[in-house]
Tab-separated table of C-alpha atoms in Angstrom:
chain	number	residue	atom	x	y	z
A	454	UNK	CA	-80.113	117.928	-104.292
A	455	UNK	CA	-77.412	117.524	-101.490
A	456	UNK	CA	-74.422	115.503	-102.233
A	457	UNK	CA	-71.428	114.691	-100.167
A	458	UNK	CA	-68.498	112.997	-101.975
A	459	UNK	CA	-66.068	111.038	-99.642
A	460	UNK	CA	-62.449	111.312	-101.360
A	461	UNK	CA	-61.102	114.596	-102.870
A	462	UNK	CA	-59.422	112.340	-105.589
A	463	UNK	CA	-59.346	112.054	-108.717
A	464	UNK	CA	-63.062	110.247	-108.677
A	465	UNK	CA	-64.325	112.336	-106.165
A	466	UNK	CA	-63.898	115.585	-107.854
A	467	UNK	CA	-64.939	114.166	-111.082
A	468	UNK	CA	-68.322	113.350	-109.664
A	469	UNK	CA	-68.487	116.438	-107.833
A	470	UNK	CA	-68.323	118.631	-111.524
A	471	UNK	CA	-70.338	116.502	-112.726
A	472	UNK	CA	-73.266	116.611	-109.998
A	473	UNK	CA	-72.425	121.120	-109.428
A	474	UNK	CA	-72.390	121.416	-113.367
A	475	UNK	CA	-75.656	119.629	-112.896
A	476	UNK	CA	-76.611	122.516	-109.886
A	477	UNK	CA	-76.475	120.646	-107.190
A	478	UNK	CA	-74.885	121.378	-103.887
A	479	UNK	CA	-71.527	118.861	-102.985
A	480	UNK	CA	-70.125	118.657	-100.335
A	481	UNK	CA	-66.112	117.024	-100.344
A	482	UNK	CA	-65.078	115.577	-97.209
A	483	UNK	CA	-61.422	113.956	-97.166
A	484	UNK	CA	-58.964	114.525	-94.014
A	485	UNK	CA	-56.047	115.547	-96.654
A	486	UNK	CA	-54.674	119.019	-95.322
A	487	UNK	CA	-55.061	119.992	-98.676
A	488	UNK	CA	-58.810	119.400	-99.169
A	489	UNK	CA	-59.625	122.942	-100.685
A	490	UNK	CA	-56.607	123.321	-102.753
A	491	UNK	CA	-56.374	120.208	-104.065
A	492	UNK	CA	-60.551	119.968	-104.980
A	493	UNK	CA	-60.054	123.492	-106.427
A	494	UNK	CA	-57.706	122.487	-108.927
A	495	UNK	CA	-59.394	119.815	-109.611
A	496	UNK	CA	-62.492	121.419	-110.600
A	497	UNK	CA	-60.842	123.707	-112.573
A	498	UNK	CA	-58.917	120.368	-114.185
A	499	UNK	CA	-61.852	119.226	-114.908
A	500	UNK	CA	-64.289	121.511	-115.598
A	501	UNK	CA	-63.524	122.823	-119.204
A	502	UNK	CA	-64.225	118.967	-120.811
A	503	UNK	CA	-68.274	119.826	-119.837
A	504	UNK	CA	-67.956	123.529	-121.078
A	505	UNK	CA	-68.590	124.272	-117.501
A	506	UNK	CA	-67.118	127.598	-116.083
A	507	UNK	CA	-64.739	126.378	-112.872
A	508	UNK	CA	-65.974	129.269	-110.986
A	509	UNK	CA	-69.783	128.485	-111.326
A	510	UNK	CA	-68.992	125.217	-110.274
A	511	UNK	CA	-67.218	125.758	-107.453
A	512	UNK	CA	-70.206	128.438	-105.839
A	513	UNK	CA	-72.396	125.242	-105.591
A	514	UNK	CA	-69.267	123.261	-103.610
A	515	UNK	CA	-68.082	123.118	-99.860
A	516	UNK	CA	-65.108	121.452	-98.264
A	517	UNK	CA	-65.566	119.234	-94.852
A	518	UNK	CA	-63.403	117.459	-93.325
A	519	UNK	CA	-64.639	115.817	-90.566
A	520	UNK	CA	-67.397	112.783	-92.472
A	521	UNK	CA	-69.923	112.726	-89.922
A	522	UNK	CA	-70.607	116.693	-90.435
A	523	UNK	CA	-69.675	116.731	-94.072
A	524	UNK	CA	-73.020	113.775	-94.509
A	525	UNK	CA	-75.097	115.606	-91.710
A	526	UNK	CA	-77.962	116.468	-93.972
A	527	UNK	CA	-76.988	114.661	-97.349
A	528	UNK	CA	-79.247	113.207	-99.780
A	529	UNK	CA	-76.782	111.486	-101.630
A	530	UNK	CA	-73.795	110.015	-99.971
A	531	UNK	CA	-71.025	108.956	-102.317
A	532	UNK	CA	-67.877	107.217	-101.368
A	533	UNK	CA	-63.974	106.996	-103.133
A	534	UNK	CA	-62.182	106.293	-99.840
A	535	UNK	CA	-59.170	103.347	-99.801
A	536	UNK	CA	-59.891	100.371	-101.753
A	537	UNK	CA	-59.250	98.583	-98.470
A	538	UNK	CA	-62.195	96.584	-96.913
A	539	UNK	CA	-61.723	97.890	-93.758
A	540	UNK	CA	-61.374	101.706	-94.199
A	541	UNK	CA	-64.791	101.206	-96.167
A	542	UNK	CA	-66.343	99.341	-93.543
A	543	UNK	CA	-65.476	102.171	-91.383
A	544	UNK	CA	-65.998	105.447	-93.805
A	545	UNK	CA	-69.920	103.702	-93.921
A	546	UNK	CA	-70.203	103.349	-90.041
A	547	UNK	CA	-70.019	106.727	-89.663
A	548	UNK	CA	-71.557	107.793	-92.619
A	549	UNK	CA	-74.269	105.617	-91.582
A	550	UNK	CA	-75.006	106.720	-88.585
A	551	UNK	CA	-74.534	110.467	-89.151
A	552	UNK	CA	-76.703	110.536	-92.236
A	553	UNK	CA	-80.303	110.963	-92.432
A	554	UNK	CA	-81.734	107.887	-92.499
A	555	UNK	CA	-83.415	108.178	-96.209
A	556	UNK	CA	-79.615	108.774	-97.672
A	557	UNK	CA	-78.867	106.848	-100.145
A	558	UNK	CA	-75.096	105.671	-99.722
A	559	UNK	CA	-73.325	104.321	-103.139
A	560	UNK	CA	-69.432	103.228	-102.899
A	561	UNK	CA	-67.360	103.872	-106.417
A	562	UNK	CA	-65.015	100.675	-104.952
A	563	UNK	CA	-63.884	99.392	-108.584
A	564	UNK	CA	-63.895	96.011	-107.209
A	565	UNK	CA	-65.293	95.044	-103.715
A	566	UNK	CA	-68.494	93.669	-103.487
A	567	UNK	CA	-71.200	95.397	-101.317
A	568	UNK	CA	-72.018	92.452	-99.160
A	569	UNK	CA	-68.318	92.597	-98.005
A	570	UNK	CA	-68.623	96.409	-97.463
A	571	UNK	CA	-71.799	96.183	-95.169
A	572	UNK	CA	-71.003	93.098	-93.059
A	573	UNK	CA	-70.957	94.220	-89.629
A	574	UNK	CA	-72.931	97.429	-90.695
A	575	UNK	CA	-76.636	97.859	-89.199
A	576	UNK	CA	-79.433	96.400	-91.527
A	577	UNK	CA	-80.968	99.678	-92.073
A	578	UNK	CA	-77.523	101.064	-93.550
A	579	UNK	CA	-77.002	97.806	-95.660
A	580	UNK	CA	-80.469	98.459	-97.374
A	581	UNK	CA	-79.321	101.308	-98.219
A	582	UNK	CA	-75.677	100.562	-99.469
A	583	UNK	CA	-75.121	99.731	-103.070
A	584	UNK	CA	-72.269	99.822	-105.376
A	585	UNK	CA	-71.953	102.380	-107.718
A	586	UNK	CA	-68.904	101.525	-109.365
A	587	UNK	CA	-68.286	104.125	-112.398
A	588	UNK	CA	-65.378	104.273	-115.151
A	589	UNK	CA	-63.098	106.769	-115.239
A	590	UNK	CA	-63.573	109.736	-115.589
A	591	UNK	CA	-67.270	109.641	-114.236
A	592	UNK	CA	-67.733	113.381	-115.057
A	593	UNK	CA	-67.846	112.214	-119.146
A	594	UNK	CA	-67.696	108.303	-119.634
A	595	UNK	CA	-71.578	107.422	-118.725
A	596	UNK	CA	-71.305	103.903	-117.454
A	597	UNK	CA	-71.707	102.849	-113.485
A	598	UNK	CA	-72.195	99.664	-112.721
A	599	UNK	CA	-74.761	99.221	-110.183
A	600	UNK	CA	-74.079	96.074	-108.368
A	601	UNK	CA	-76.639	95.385	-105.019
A	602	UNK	CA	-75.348	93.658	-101.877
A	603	UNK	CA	-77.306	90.531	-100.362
A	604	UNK	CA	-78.770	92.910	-97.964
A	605	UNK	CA	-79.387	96.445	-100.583
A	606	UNK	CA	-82.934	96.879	-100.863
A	607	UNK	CA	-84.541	96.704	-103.888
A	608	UNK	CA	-85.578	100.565	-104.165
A	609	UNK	CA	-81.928	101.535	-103.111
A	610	UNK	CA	-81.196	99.812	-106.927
A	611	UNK	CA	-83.745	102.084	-108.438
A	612	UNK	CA	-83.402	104.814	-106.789
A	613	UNK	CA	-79.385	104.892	-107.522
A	614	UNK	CA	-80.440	104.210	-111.520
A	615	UNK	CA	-82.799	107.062	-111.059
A	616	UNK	CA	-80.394	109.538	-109.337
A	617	UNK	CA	-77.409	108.588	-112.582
A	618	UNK	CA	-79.812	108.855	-115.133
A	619	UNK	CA	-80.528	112.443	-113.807
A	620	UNK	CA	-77.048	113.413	-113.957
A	621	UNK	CA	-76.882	111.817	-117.588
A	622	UNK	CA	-74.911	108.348	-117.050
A	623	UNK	CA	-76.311	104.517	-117.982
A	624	UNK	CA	-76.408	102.712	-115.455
A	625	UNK	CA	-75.990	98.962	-115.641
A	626	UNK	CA	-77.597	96.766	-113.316
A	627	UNK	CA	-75.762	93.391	-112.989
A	628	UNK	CA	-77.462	90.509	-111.640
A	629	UNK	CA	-74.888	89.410	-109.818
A	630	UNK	CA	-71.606	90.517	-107.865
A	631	UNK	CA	-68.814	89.150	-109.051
A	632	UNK	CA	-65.099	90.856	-107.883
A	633	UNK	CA	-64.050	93.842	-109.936
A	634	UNK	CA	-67.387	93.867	-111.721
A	635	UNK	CA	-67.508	93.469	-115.474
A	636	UNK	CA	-65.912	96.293	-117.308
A	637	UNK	CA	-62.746	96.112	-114.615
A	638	UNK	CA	-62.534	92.641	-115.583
A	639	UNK	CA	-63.057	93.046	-119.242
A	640	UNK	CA	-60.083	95.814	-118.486
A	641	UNK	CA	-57.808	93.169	-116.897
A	642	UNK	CA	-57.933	90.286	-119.621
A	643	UNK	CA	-57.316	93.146	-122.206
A	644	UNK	CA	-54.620	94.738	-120.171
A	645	UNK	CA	-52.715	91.167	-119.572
A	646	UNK	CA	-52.655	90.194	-122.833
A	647	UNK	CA	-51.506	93.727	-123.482
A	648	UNK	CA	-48.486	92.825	-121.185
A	649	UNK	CA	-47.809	90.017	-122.754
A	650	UNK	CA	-47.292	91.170	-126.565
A	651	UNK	CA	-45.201	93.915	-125.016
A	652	UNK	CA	-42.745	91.598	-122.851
A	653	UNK	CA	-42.432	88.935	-125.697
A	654	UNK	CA	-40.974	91.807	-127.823
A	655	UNK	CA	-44.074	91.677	-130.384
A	656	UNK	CA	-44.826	95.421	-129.561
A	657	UNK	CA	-43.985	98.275	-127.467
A	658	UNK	CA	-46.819	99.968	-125.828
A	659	UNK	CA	-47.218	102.966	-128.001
A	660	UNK	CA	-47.707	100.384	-131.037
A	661	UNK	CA	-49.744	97.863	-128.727
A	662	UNK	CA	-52.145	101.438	-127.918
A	663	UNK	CA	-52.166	102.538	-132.147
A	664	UNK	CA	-53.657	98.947	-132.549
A	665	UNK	CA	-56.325	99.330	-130.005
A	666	UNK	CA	-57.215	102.963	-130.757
A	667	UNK	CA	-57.178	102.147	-134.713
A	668	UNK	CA	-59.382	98.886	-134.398
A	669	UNK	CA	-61.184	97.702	-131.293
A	670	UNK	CA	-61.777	100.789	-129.518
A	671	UNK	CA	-63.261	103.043	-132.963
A	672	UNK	CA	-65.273	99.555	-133.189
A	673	UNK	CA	-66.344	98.557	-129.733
A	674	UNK	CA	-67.184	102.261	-129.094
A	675	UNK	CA	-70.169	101.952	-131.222
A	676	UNK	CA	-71.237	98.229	-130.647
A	677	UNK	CA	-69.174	96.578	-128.143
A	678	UNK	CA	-67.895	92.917	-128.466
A	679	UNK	CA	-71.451	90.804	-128.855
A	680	UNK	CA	-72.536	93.376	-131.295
A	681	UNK	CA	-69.465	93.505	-133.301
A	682	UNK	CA	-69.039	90.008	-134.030
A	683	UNK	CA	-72.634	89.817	-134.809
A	684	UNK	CA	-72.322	92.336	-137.583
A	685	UNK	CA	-69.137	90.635	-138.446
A	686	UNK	CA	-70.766	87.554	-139.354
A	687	UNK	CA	-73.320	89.189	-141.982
A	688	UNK	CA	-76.334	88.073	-142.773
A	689	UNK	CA	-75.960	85.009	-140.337
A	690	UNK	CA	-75.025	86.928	-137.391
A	691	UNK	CA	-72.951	85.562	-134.388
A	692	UNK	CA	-73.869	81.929	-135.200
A	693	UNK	CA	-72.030	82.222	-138.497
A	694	UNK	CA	-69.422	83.667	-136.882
A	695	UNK	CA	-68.446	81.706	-134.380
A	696	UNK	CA	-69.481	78.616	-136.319
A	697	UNK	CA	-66.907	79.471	-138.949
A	698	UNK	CA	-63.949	81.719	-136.922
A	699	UNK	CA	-64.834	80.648	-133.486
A	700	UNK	CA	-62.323	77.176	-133.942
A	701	UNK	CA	-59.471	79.603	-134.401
A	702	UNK	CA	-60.469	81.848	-131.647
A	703	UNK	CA	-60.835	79.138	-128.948
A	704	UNK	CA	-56.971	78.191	-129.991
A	705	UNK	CA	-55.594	81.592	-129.504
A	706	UNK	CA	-57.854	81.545	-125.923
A	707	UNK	CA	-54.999	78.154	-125.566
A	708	UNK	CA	-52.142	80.694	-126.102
A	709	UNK	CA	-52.848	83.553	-124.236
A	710	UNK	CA	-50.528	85.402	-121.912
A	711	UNK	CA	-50.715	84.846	-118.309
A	712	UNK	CA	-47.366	87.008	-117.359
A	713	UNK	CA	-47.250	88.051	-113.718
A	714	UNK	CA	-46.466	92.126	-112.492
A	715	UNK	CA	-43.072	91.477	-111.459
A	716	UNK	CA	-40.153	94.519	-110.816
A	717	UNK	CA	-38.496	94.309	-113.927
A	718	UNK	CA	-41.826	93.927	-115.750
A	719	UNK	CA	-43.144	96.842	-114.379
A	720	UNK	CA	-40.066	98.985	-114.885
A	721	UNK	CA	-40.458	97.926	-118.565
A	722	UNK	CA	-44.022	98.990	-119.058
A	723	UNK	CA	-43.379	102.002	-117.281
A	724	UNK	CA	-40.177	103.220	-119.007
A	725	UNK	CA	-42.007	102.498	-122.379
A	726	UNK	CA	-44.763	104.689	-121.769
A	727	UNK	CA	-43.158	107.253	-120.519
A	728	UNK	CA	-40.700	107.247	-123.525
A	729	UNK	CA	-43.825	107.794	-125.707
A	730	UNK	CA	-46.470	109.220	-123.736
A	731	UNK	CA	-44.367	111.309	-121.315
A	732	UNK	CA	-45.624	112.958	-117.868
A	733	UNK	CA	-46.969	115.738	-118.373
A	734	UNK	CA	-50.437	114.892	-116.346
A	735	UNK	CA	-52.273	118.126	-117.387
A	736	UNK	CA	-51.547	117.944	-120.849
A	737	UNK	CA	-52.523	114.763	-121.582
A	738	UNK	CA	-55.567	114.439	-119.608
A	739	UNK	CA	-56.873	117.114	-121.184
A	740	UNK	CA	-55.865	115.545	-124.694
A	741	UNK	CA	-57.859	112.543	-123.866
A	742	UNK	CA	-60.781	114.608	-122.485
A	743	UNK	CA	-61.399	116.361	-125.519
A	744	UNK	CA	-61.123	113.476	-127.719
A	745	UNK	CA	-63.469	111.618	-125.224
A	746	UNK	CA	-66.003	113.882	-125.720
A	747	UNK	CA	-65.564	114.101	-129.310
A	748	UNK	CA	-66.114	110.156	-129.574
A	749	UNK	CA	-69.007	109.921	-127.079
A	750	UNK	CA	-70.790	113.458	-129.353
A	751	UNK	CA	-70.250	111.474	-132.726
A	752	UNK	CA	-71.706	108.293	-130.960
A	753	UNK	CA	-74.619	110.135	-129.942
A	754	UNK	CA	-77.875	109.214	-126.946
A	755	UNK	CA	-77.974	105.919	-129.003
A	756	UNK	CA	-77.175	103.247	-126.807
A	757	UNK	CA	-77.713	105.058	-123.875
A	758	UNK	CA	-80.607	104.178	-121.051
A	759	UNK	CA	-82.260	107.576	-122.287
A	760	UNK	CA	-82.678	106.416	-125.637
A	761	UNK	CA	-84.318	102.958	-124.381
């Protein structure tokens, strides 16, 4: 299959070892003067967390940097451009139009909604348009959230879950768009409350992440958050859990955080986990690659679409 990914960033060349260690052909379009260089390293970033060899990977990949060529004769168009309305809007005018007219064209936006992508755009290009919004990075976490526009086509849905289920993620369907989708949003009210604890002194954020990766995240990476409470309320399930904790929860919902991204509350959170996490990009993204794939191995195909 013929790909094109739009954006040699960090999402674009995630998906694009993914889909090569898969053997297709990508193309990577991006007007960056550095577009081979910088999706070379990438691959080669990226590469070792699928126990792919970079140099394999990169036979089956081309550089392009002019959109309307780099789509020409795509099957799959893919797009991590700007998370500004307007540069999408454009990036799928051309792509549109330069693309054969079967191409299906997904957008990785992590948070604007396809109908606001293809206003303006011709209907045959909105049918065709769907969000594909995955978390990152999409070369080993399996969801995408597959979110349809009020103009996507029905078989531009299935054909999208088709195409990810091929390259071995679960996709999720939602039934609705909503801004920033669901696990971006799930993301933000953990992250805020996050900020919180760590401005009212409670914690600093290598203590606020030990408490996450120690509890919630060993638990929700095996049930998620309906699941879990269900199995935390034993034999009667969620109803006897909520019934019996779920007063105490809705007054901690009362006393929730709400703190705002100021200057000085940025420079906080980012002096704090530098102090403990340092910068070293390489290093620790390959750190949490390996134990990524160690945790999604132990969990196993259960849970997964394959497995329904």
């Amino acid at each position: 299959m013929r790909i094109t990914e739009i954006g040699a960033g960090t999402i674009g060349v995630s998906w694009t070892v993914l889909h090569a260690a898969h053997g297709h052909e990508v193309t990577v379009t991006d007007p960056r003067e550095d577009l081979d260089e910088a999706v070379r390293e990438g691959v080669r970033r990226f590469a070792p967390a699928l126990g792919a060899d970079a140099g394999e990977l990169l036979d089956r990949v081309r550089t392009e940097p002019d959109l309307a060529a780099a789509v020409g004769n795509a099957e799959i168009v893919q797009e991590q451009g700007p998370e500004r309305l307007a540069v999408k809007q454009d990036i799928f005018t051309t792509a549109g139009a330069a693309a054969p007219a079967d191409a299906l064209l997904l957008t990785s936006t992590s948070g604007i909604v396809a109908s606001d992508i293809a206003a303006g755009l011709d209907a045959d290009v909105a049918a065709r348009l769907v969000v594909a919004h995955p978390f990152n990075p999409p070369h080993l976490l399996p969801l995408v959230e597959l979110v349809a526009g009020e103009r996507t086509a029905p078989e531009t849905v299935e054909r999208a879950a088709a195409f990810l289920r091929a390259v071995g993620r679960d996709p999720v369907v939602e039934h609705r768009e909503v801004s920033g989708f669901v696990a971006n949003r799930l993301q933000s009210a953990l992250f805020r409350e996050a900020v919180s604890l760590v401005r009212r002194g409670v914690v600093s954020p290598e203590e606020l992440d030990r408490v996450v990766t120690g509890s919630l995240g060993p638990r929700w990476a095996t049930g998620g958050p309906f699941l879990s409470f269900h199995l935390g309320g034993g034999p009667g399930g969620l109803r006897h859990m909520l019934t019996h904790l779920g007063p105490g929860m809705s007054r901690r919902w009362a006393d929730l955080g709400n703190p705002t991204l100021d200057d000085e509350t940025v420079e906080a959170l980012v002096a704090g986990t530098e102090a403990a996490y340092g910068t070293d990009y390489d290093r620790l993204t390959g750190t949490s690659d390996r134990a990524q794939v160690a945790v999604l191995r132990a969990r196993g195909p259960e849970g997964t679409e394959e497995s329904r």
